[in-house]
Amino acid sequence: LQMNKLEEAANAAHTFFMANPEHMEIQQDIENYKTTAGKVDLIDREARQHMEDYSAGVRHYDKEEYELAIDFLERALRGYYSEDEDCQLMCEGPQRFEEHEYLDYKAGLYEAIADHYMQVLACKHDCVRELATRSGRISPIENFLPLHYDYLQFAYYRVGDYVKALECAKSYLLFHPDDEDVLENAGYYEGLLEGTMDPDTVKPRKEAKTLLRRHKLESHLLQVAAAGLGYTYTEPNYWNRYGARQDEHSVPSSIGSEPEEGPRLSLAKKPMPKPDRELKEGGPLLYSDVKFVYNSQQLNGTQRVLLDNVISEEQCRELHRVASGIMLAGDGYRGKTSPHTPNERFEGATVLKALKYGYEGRVPLKSARLFYDISEKARRIVESYFMLNSTLYFSYTHLVCRTALAGQQERRNDLSHPIHADNCLLDPEANECWKEPPAYTFRDYRPKLRCGQCVQPVLLLPILVLTVSPQASIKPKCGRMVSFSSGGENPHGVKAVTKGQRCAVALWFTLDPLYRELERIQADEVIAMLDQEHLGPSEMNINPKDEL
């Protein structure tokens, strides 16, 4: 940026954003670069080519462009196996003995040699995870390699290549031999080939068979070595399938002109679970003191709910007190004290910061713990009310306060936070909300919990009605929570704070574990440590009433 290379700066920012999507202010930086430099084709400098090809193949598949999908997915497989060879080679060489202190390590020669090669073997065994993990992320795409064959078996069927379809189906079954849908598919493909060739001559792909055989042998050796050398080894499940959570999304291929007995997509068709946003709401609130106020219909929209008494008056006051001790001006916006309007001061704090301050004695520990407990209670309520069949993960947790600045409130016509959607880019001219970076496309649900001296309402608008005249205006109240899905169906904003202070616990959730909030994972570790040290939870009981 200082050298005025705006396109390079934009690419660097985009690369950082792809690895750190929870970083709030980087989105604004990218938009600034795009505005200044004109049209910019953003490039992720750390992207792995086999993953880029896989993502492109899935996009074409979803558009039913099956020939293009096949080209990219086959290229992704070639790239994957090439990267696997490189990964295996990179594991050769010195290893770090994480189970031992170097100075206290007193193994004999043969034990040291065995220990070294077990470290090498463990590294090679973990290449499956390494190749399925995006740069900068901590979690792999589960079932990554088998998904290639799952997509391909169906795509080849769609283009009429039944031999390749059967070959890919059998390759997939190497990893999941009990997958009923793909077993049926393989039988169906065999029926189509009868009379023209012997289906038994079609075998699974050699490279898949070789990799899986090697992987099983590595697992066996590691378990034997662990028993012999006296350390603990737990074999991860490298081929987890998201399909177990998506039974209702299993899509029969009989759509359109295909016969009903045609092949079905495996339950693992999609690499990431997606919620059914149509009529999935109205589930139990779990806590007897939580009061239902309005549903989506009463709020003139979809996937919305308003609840009261999520926390008590005393908990509101306690949370507001702890906020004054941990808040930092411009937190989350690179120190910009007025990121959305020059007429207000913005302050914020994360849940990890609160716990650290509590542990260090800067604020009461139970008060800091209350912030954590409240956010977990909100997550459980949202997950239950919207009847999700997948786990909700925290994407970002933020305690925020907006304070009206004296002498700047006359004739205000701006908003405290402009109207926006959380996981897509609003385009009123095209009447669309584009789900693409730099938007936080992985966010799925957004609750807001009022906790302080709130004097101005949040706006909830129906899809793409970008007007200051809201269809649903919610007046803040201590303990009140509004929750809604994060897409273009729920544009929202915040009216101007013209007097006093507005505080809220702002939470964003995702169904994609790849985008879990890193600070939340650290906060969970702090909580576990506190529990071990018997430093105790807050006085808030977050267990649902049916678990008491």
XYZ file of C-alpha atoms in Angstrom:
548
model
C 0.000 0.000 0.000
C 2.807 2.416 0.899
C 4.349 1.745 -2.550
C 0.969 2.497 -4.156
C 0.624 -1.075 -5.439
C -3.082 -1.267 -4.710
C -3.760 -4.506 -6.598
C -0.991 -6.276 -4.677
C -2.329 -4.812 -1.438
C -5.834 -6.042 -2.291
C -4.539 -9.550 -3.031
C -2.581 -9.598 0.223
C -5.665 -8.499 2.162
C -7.810 -11.092 0.360
C -5.278 -13.823 1.156
C -5.355 -12.852 4.815
C -9.164 -12.734 4.811
C -9.516 -16.213 3.309
C -7.418 -17.619 6.163
C -8.933 -15.355 8.839
C -12.589 -14.796 7.914
C -13.436 -13.844 11.498
C -11.241 -10.712 11.167
C -13.839 -7.963 10.914
C -11.990 -4.910 9.613
C -10.153 -6.618 6.747
C -13.400 -6.633 4.754
C -13.499 -2.853 4.864
C -9.867 -2.666 3.729
C -10.609 -4.871 0.719
C -13.570 -2.703 -0.254
C -11.391 0.409 0.028
C -8.758 -1.134 -2.263
C -11.405 -2.134 -4.803
C -12.908 1.342 -4.772
C -9.530 3.039 -5.199
C -8.000 0.653 -7.741
C -11.153 -0.025 -9.754
C -12.051 -3.567 -10.770
C -9.692 -6.021 -9.115
C -9.639 -9.802 -9.580
C -8.794 -10.900 -6.079
C -6.229 -13.707 -5.816
C -5.546 -15.873 -2.794
C -1.736 -16.113 -2.816
C -1.731 -19.151 -0.516
C -4.486 -21.094 -2.250
C -3.734 -24.738 -2.988
C -4.373 -25.578 -6.609
C -6.001 -28.944 -5.944
C -8.459 -27.240 -3.586
C -9.160 -24.468 -6.084
C -9.894 -27.087 -8.754
C -12.125 -29.008 -6.350
C -14.111 -25.869 -5.453
C -14.482 -24.988 -9.144
C -15.688 -28.528 -9.888
C -18.319 -28.337 -7.155
C -19.531 -24.962 -8.427
C -19.982 -26.364 -11.942
C -21.652 -29.440 -10.487
C -24.170 -27.301 -8.612
C -24.946 -25.508 -11.867
C -25.450 -28.903 -13.556
C -22.502 -28.208 -15.865
C -21.354 -31.788 -15.522
C -18.668 -31.911 -18.218
C -16.889 -28.901 -16.715
C -17.358 -30.369 -13.247
C -15.678 -33.580 -14.404
C -12.725 -31.685 -15.891
C -12.053 -29.746 -12.681
C -12.667 -32.645 -10.303
C -10.359 -34.957 -12.261
C -7.716 -32.230 -12.271
C -8.238 -31.821 -8.511
C -7.653 -35.557 -7.989
C -4.423 -35.496 -10.008
C -3.279 -32.513 -7.963
C -4.250 -34.205 -4.719
C -2.202 -37.348 -5.379
C 0.758 -35.262 -6.528
C 0.564 -33.171 -3.351
C 0.312 -36.379 -1.334
C 3.642 -37.577 -2.731
C 5.232 -34.241 -1.825
C 3.754 -34.372 1.666
C 5.155 -37.863 2.221
C 8.627 -36.705 1.187
C 8.490 -33.620 3.409
C 7.963 -35.858 6.449
C 11.410 -37.386 6.018
C 14.079 -35.774 8.178
C 14.377 -34.472 11.736
C 11.270 -34.712 13.900
C 10.216 -32.966 17.068
C 9.614 -35.332 19.986
C 6.563 -33.629 21.429
C 6.021 -36.357 24.054
C 9.446 -35.830 25.637
C 11.611 -33.101 27.070
C 14.890 -33.087 25.184
C 17.087 -32.810 28.268
C 15.221 -35.578 30.104
C 14.969 -37.919 27.116
C 16.910 -41.034 28.109
C 15.804 -43.649 25.572
C 18.336 -46.161 24.315
C 19.585 -46.218 20.723
C 16.962 -48.636 19.394
C 14.138 -46.892 21.238
C 15.287 -43.536 19.848
C 15.384 -44.931 16.294
C 11.932 -46.475 16.690
C 10.598 -43.257 18.212
C 11.983 -41.218 15.319
C 10.428 -43.408 12.649
C 7.105 -43.444 14.450
C 7.180 -39.651 14.315
C 7.891 -39.832 10.579
C 5.088 -42.353 10.126
C 2.635 -40.218 12.107
C 3.542 -37.229 9.921
C 2.915 -39.218 6.733
C -0.320 -40.611 8.118
C -1.536 -37.071 8.773
C -1.034 -36.003 5.148
C -4.693 -36.882 4.597
C -5.633 -34.126 7.045
C -3.009 -31.722 5.736
C -4.207 -31.956 2.132
C -7.822 -31.386 3.193
C -7.088 -28.237 5.215
C -7.213 -24.779 3.694
C -4.284 -22.449 4.320
C -4.571 -20.726 7.663
C -7.373 -22.963 8.936
C -7.209 -25.517 11.736
C -9.902 -27.948 10.604
C -9.924 -30.047 7.434
C -12.784 -30.469 4.988
C -14.154 -33.734 6.289
C -14.449 -36.621 3.841
C -12.491 -34.527 1.356
C -10.937 -37.194 -0.882
C -13.990 -39.499 -1.052
C -16.182 -36.535 -2.000
C -14.287 -36.216 -5.291
C -15.424 -39.692 -6.295
C -18.940 -39.073 -4.998
C -19.376 -36.028 -7.216
C -17.717 -37.763 -10.157
C -19.840 -40.927 -10.056
C -22.995 -38.882 -10.426
C -21.514 -36.417 -12.953
C -20.310 -39.251 -15.209
C -23.763 -40.815 -15.019
C -25.295 -37.515 -16.124
C -23.068 -37.333 -19.209
C -23.775 -40.974 -20.096
C -20.377 -42.477 -19.249
C -21.589 -45.417 -17.164
C -18.206 -47.174 -17.047
C -16.581 -44.147 -15.407
C -19.627 -43.708 -13.164
C -19.277 -47.286 -11.906
C -15.509 -46.887 -11.522
C -15.928 -43.769 -9.345
C -18.770 -45.325 -7.357
C -16.574 -48.323 -6.543
C -13.713 -45.971 -5.648
C -15.967 -44.129 -3.225
C -17.113 -47.404 -1.678
C -13.508 -48.191 -0.748
C -13.843 -45.464 1.865
C -17.504 -46.011 2.776
C -18.431 -49.607 1.895
C -21.758 -49.353 3.755
C -23.072 -46.239 1.963
C -26.504 -47.427 0.864
C -27.057 -44.749 -1.775
C -23.779 -45.376 -3.586
C -24.250 -49.145 -3.282
C -27.585 -48.704 -5.054
C -25.931 -46.452 -7.617
C -23.239 -49.033 -8.347
C -25.922 -51.701 -8.830
C -27.842 -49.401 -11.132
C -24.754 -48.649 -13.241
C -23.998 -52.379 -13.467
C -27.518 -52.941 -14.772
C -27.004 -50.303 -17.451
C -23.779 -51.985 -18.587
C -25.116 -55.536 -18.738
C -25.284 -56.811 -22.299
C -22.461 -54.549 -23.459
C -19.682 -55.614 -21.080
C -19.020 -57.494 -17.863
C -19.458 -54.952 -14.993
C -17.070 -57.000 -12.826
C -14.206 -55.904 -15.074
C -14.709 -52.316 -13.858
C -12.478 -51.860 -10.816
C -11.941 -49.030 -8.308
C -9.205 -46.633 -9.260
C -5.740 -47.926 -8.509
C -4.470 -44.734 -6.849
C -7.405 -44.665 -4.409
C -6.929 -48.321 -3.549
C -3.189 -47.841 -3.041
C -3.603 -44.775 -0.818
C -6.250 -46.417 1.362
C -4.201 -49.609 1.757
C -1.156 -47.559 2.760
C -3.254 -45.513 5.169
C -4.605 -48.630 6.904
C -1.109 -50.112 7.226
C 0.174 -46.849 8.719
C -2.660 -46.895 11.231
C -1.888 -50.478 12.226
C 1.840 -49.757 12.678
C 1.131 -46.653 14.764
C -1.191 -48.549 17.083
C 1.287 -51.414 17.501
C 4.122 -48.949 18.132
C 2.072 -46.984 20.661
C 1.468 -50.147 22.652
C 5.134 -51.178 22.449
C 6.694 -47.806 23.237
C 4.187 -46.881 25.926
C 2.545 -43.760 24.521
C -1.080 -42.990 23.715
C -2.299 -42.945 20.119
C -5.878 -42.401 19.033
C -6.672 -42.937 15.373
C -8.662 -39.956 14.013
C -11.625 -40.611 11.751
C -10.239 -39.130 8.547
C -13.279 -40.040 6.444
C -16.129 -38.519 8.462
C -19.251 -37.929 6.415
C -21.531 -34.919 6.819
C -24.269 -37.001 5.207
C -25.385 -38.450 8.514
C -26.811 -35.040 9.327
C -28.479 -34.402 5.977
C -30.880 -37.246 5.375
C -33.563 -34.871 4.180
C -31.153 -33.391 1.633
C -30.462 -36.693 -0.120
C -31.348 -35.830 -3.698
C -32.693 -38.529 -6.005
C -31.397 -38.343 -9.531
C -34.913 -38.952 -10.803
C -35.492 -35.206 -10.959
C -36.744 -34.307 -14.403
C -36.849 -37.069 -16.979
C -34.839 -39.698 -15.093
C -36.530 -42.896 -13.884
C -37.340 -43.168 -10.194
C -34.957 -46.086 -9.748
C -32.069 -43.992 -11.031
C -28.974 -43.315 -8.948
C -28.984 -41.092 -5.912
C -26.361 -38.740 -4.658
C -24.556 -40.001 -1.617
C -25.704 -38.355 1.601
C -22.317 -36.665 1.533
C -23.115 -34.811 -1.654
C -22.412 -31.421 -0.119
C -19.114 -30.911 1.668
C -20.725 -28.540 4.142
C -24.166 -28.745 5.757
C -26.661 -26.030 4.907
C -29.763 -25.198 6.897
C -33.289 -25.542 5.649
C -34.483 -21.964 5.964
C -38.063 -22.401 4.800
C -40.262 -23.369 7.736
C -37.735 -24.529 10.280
C -38.660 -22.594 13.390
C -40.802 -22.886 16.462
C -38.703 -25.409 18.382
C -38.532 -25.456 22.204
C -36.846 -22.529 23.972
C -35.247 -24.939 26.498
C -35.385 -22.514 29.441
C -38.564 -21.973 31.465
C -37.862 -18.289 32.147
C -37.325 -17.332 28.496
C -40.419 -15.642 27.064
C -41.465 -15.890 23.422
C -42.557 -12.523 21.955
C -42.734 -12.588 18.131
C -42.039 -15.091 15.351
C -41.087 -14.513 11.707
C -44.626 -13.795 10.554
C -45.198 -11.244 13.298
C -41.852 -9.630 12.431
C -42.831 -9.414 8.732
C -40.040 -11.649 7.470
C -38.488 -15.082 7.534
C -36.237 -16.877 10.035
C -36.660 -14.262 12.778
C -37.572 -14.510 16.436
C -37.847 -12.065 19.346
C -37.433 -13.349 22.916
C -37.466 -11.718 26.357
C -36.013 -12.670 29.743
C -33.035 -14.445 28.211
C -31.066 -12.993 31.131
C -32.284 -11.286 34.293
C -32.152 -7.610 35.288
C -29.341 -8.361 37.744
C -27.334 -10.208 35.079
C -27.850 -7.246 32.757
C -26.430 -4.885 35.356
C -23.512 -7.198 36.100
C -22.647 -7.565 32.430
C -22.831 -3.813 31.966
C -20.501 -3.322 34.923
C -17.943 -5.761 33.558
C -18.175 -4.092 30.145
C -16.831 -0.849 31.590
C -13.741 -2.700 32.782
C -12.842 -4.572 29.592
C -14.094 -2.420 26.715
C -11.588 -1.052 24.222
C -12.440 1.796 21.859
C -12.578 0.604 18.259
C -12.178 -3.062 19.219
C -12.708 -5.202 16.112
C -12.246 -2.194 13.834
C -8.483 -1.658 14.177
C -8.913 1.023 16.817
C -11.363 3.132 14.801
C -13.466 4.673 17.540
C -16.273 5.646 15.145
C -16.238 3.006 12.382
C -19.859 3.407 11.260
C -20.770 7.012 12.126
C -18.765 10.007 13.377
C -21.563 10.788 15.830
C -20.982 7.831 18.167
C -18.117 6.172 20.012
C -17.800 2.413 19.462
C -16.293 0.103 22.091
C -16.077 -3.657 22.237
C -14.545 -6.724 23.867
C -14.297 -10.403 22.999
C -15.192 -13.262 25.311
C -11.544 -14.380 25.515
C -10.446 -10.924 26.636
C -13.126 -10.928 29.351
C -11.971 -14.300 30.676
C -8.325 -13.256 30.662
C -9.158 -10.071 32.594
C -11.167 -12.148 35.051
C -8.345 -14.649 35.540
C -5.879 -11.794 36.113
C -8.205 -10.182 38.664
C -8.862 -6.990 36.696
C -12.600 -7.693 36.772
C -14.578 -10.152 38.922
C -14.036 -13.639 37.515
C -17.694 -14.618 37.881
C -18.722 -11.525 35.939
C -16.307 -12.387 33.124
C -17.576 -15.961 33.136
C -21.148 -14.619 32.861
C -20.345 -13.238 29.374
C -19.237 -16.712 28.270
C -22.256 -18.433 29.828
C -24.741 -15.996 28.281
C -23.343 -16.560 24.807
C -23.554 -20.345 25.226
C -27.154 -20.063 26.438
C -28.013 -17.986 23.362
C -26.399 -20.577 21.087
C -28.481 -23.382 22.579
C -31.699 -21.394 22.244
C -31.051 -20.488 18.591
C -30.078 -24.045 17.678
C -33.249 -25.411 19.292
C -35.752 -22.769 18.183
C -34.744 -22.944 14.513
C -34.777 -26.756 14.749
C -31.335 -27.172 13.208
C -30.155 -30.708 12.552
C -26.519 -29.573 12.672
C -24.328 -28.111 15.371
C -24.053 -24.321 15.538
C -20.507 -23.051 15.991
C -19.498 -19.594 17.182
C -18.137 -17.474 14.367
C -17.658 -14.285 16.404
C -18.580 -13.197 19.948
C -18.543 -9.501 20.756
C -19.765 -7.362 23.653
C -20.318 -3.911 22.118
C -21.404 -0.489 23.331
C -22.225 2.566 21.225
C -22.272 5.929 22.986
C -23.812 9.155 21.642
C -21.206 11.925 21.381
C -22.251 15.200 22.979
C -22.867 18.117 20.647
C -23.233 15.949 17.530
C -26.811 14.759 17.756
C -28.792 17.627 16.237
C -30.340 16.965 12.832
C -28.829 13.510 12.535
C -30.119 11.512 9.581
C -27.596 8.668 9.623
C -27.758 5.237 11.229
C -25.660 3.840 14.040
C -24.935 0.875 11.779
C -25.934 1.022 8.093
C -28.325 -1.561 6.687
C -26.494 -4.718 5.644
C -26.692 -8.496 5.485
C -24.232 -10.628 7.408
C -23.210 -13.239 4.811
C -23.721 -11.548 1.448
C -23.188 -8.211 -0.292
C -26.375 -6.201 -0.801
C -26.790 -4.884 -4.347
C -30.025 -2.862 -4.450
C -29.583 -1.982 -8.119
C -29.527 -5.632 -9.168
C -32.015 -6.539 -6.420
C -29.589 -9.247 -5.293
C -27.465 -10.146 -2.306
C -24.255 -11.670 -3.624
C -22.914 -14.479 -1.414
C -19.219 -14.070 -2.098
C -16.087 -12.691 -0.415
C -15.426 -10.261 1.133
C -18.789 -10.992 2.791
C -18.716 -13.459 5.684
C -20.382 -16.127 3.555
C -19.979 -18.801 6.219
C -22.237 -17.065 8.757
C -25.657 -18.633 9.201
C -27.437 -17.174 12.240
C -27.184 -13.933 14.191
C -28.635 -13.311 17.660
C -28.352 -9.993 19.512
C -28.897 -9.795 23.237
C -29.594 -6.442 24.903
C -27.719 -5.971 28.119
C -27.360 -2.322 29.064
C -28.707 1.205 28.817
C -30.273 0.651 25.421
C -32.243 3.592 24.096
C -32.482 2.950 20.355
C -33.928 0.033 18.366
C -32.343 -2.289 15.858
C -33.939 -2.441 12.416
C -35.047 -5.636 10.729
C -36.079 -5.196 7.127
C -37.650 -7.589 4.621
C -35.401 -8.711 1.822
C -33.799 -5.848 -0.102
C -36.237 -3.139 0.955
C -33.508 -0.617 1.648
C -35.527 2.126 3.248
C -35.293 3.910 6.572
C -38.963 3.082 7.108
C -38.675 -0.370 8.682
C -41.112 -3.227 8.423
C -40.017 -4.354 11.877
C -38.542 -2.017 14.452
C -37.481 -3.635 17.714
C -37.173 -1.533 20.818
C -34.225 -2.620 22.979
C -34.911 -3.949 26.441
C -32.699 -5.519 29.056
C -32.565 -9.287 28.513
C -34.255 -9.089 25.096
C -32.795 -11.164 22.255
C -33.524 -10.930 18.554
C -32.198 -13.726 16.367
C -32.317 -14.160 12.609
C -30.632 -15.964 9.739
C -27.676 -14.144 8.213
C -28.572 -14.034 4.519
C -30.157 -11.517 2.181
C -33.563 -12.419 3.595
C -32.693 -10.381 6.700
C -31.070 -7.022 5.910
C -30.798 -5.100 9.165
C -29.246 -2.051 10.738
C -29.248 0.031 13.921
C -30.981 3.374 14.380
C -28.876 6.277 15.585
C -27.985 6.391 19.269
C -28.824 10.021 20.053
C -28.719 9.788 23.838
C -26.898 7.644 26.360
C -25.414 4.284 25.496
C -26.571 1.161 23.686
C -24.926 -2.124 24.723
C -25.475 -5.602 23.328
C -23.915 -9.028 23.138
C -23.532 -9.561 19.402
C -23.111 -13.170 18.288
C -22.594 -14.729 14.885
C -22.982 -18.463 14.300
C -21.925 -20.780 11.501
C -22.853 -24.341 10.570
C -19.400 -24.827 9.057
C -16.802 -25.984 11.600
C -14.039 -24.690 9.319
C -15.010 -21.164 10.353
C -15.211 -21.626 14.098
C -14.073 -18.578 16.040
C -10.476 -19.214 17.057
C -10.785 -17.061 20.168
C -13.833 -19.081 21.176
C -11.803 -22.285 21.039
C -9.220 -20.616 23.284
C -11.990 -19.397 25.588
C -13.286 -22.970 25.877
C -9.802 -24.019 26.966
C -9.703 -21.252 29.589
C -13.096 -22.394 30.920
C -11.862 -25.980 31.154
C -8.802 -24.775 33.052
C -10.933 -22.714 35.443
C -13.198 -25.672 36.086
C -10.174 -27.844 36.837
C -8.904 -25.243 39.296
C -12.386 -25.035 40.867
C -12.561 -21.320 40.202
C -16.169 -21.930 39.407
C -18.764 -20.880 36.896
C -20.870 -17.763 37.138
C -24.015 -18.002 39.221
C -25.944 -18.418 36.011
C -27.334 -21.867 35.242
C -27.056 -22.368 31.487
C -28.385 -25.924 31.430
C -31.720 -26.276 29.679
C -34.658 -27.150 31.918
C -34.997 -30.592 30.326
C -31.427 -31.399 31.380
C -31.836 -30.379 35.027
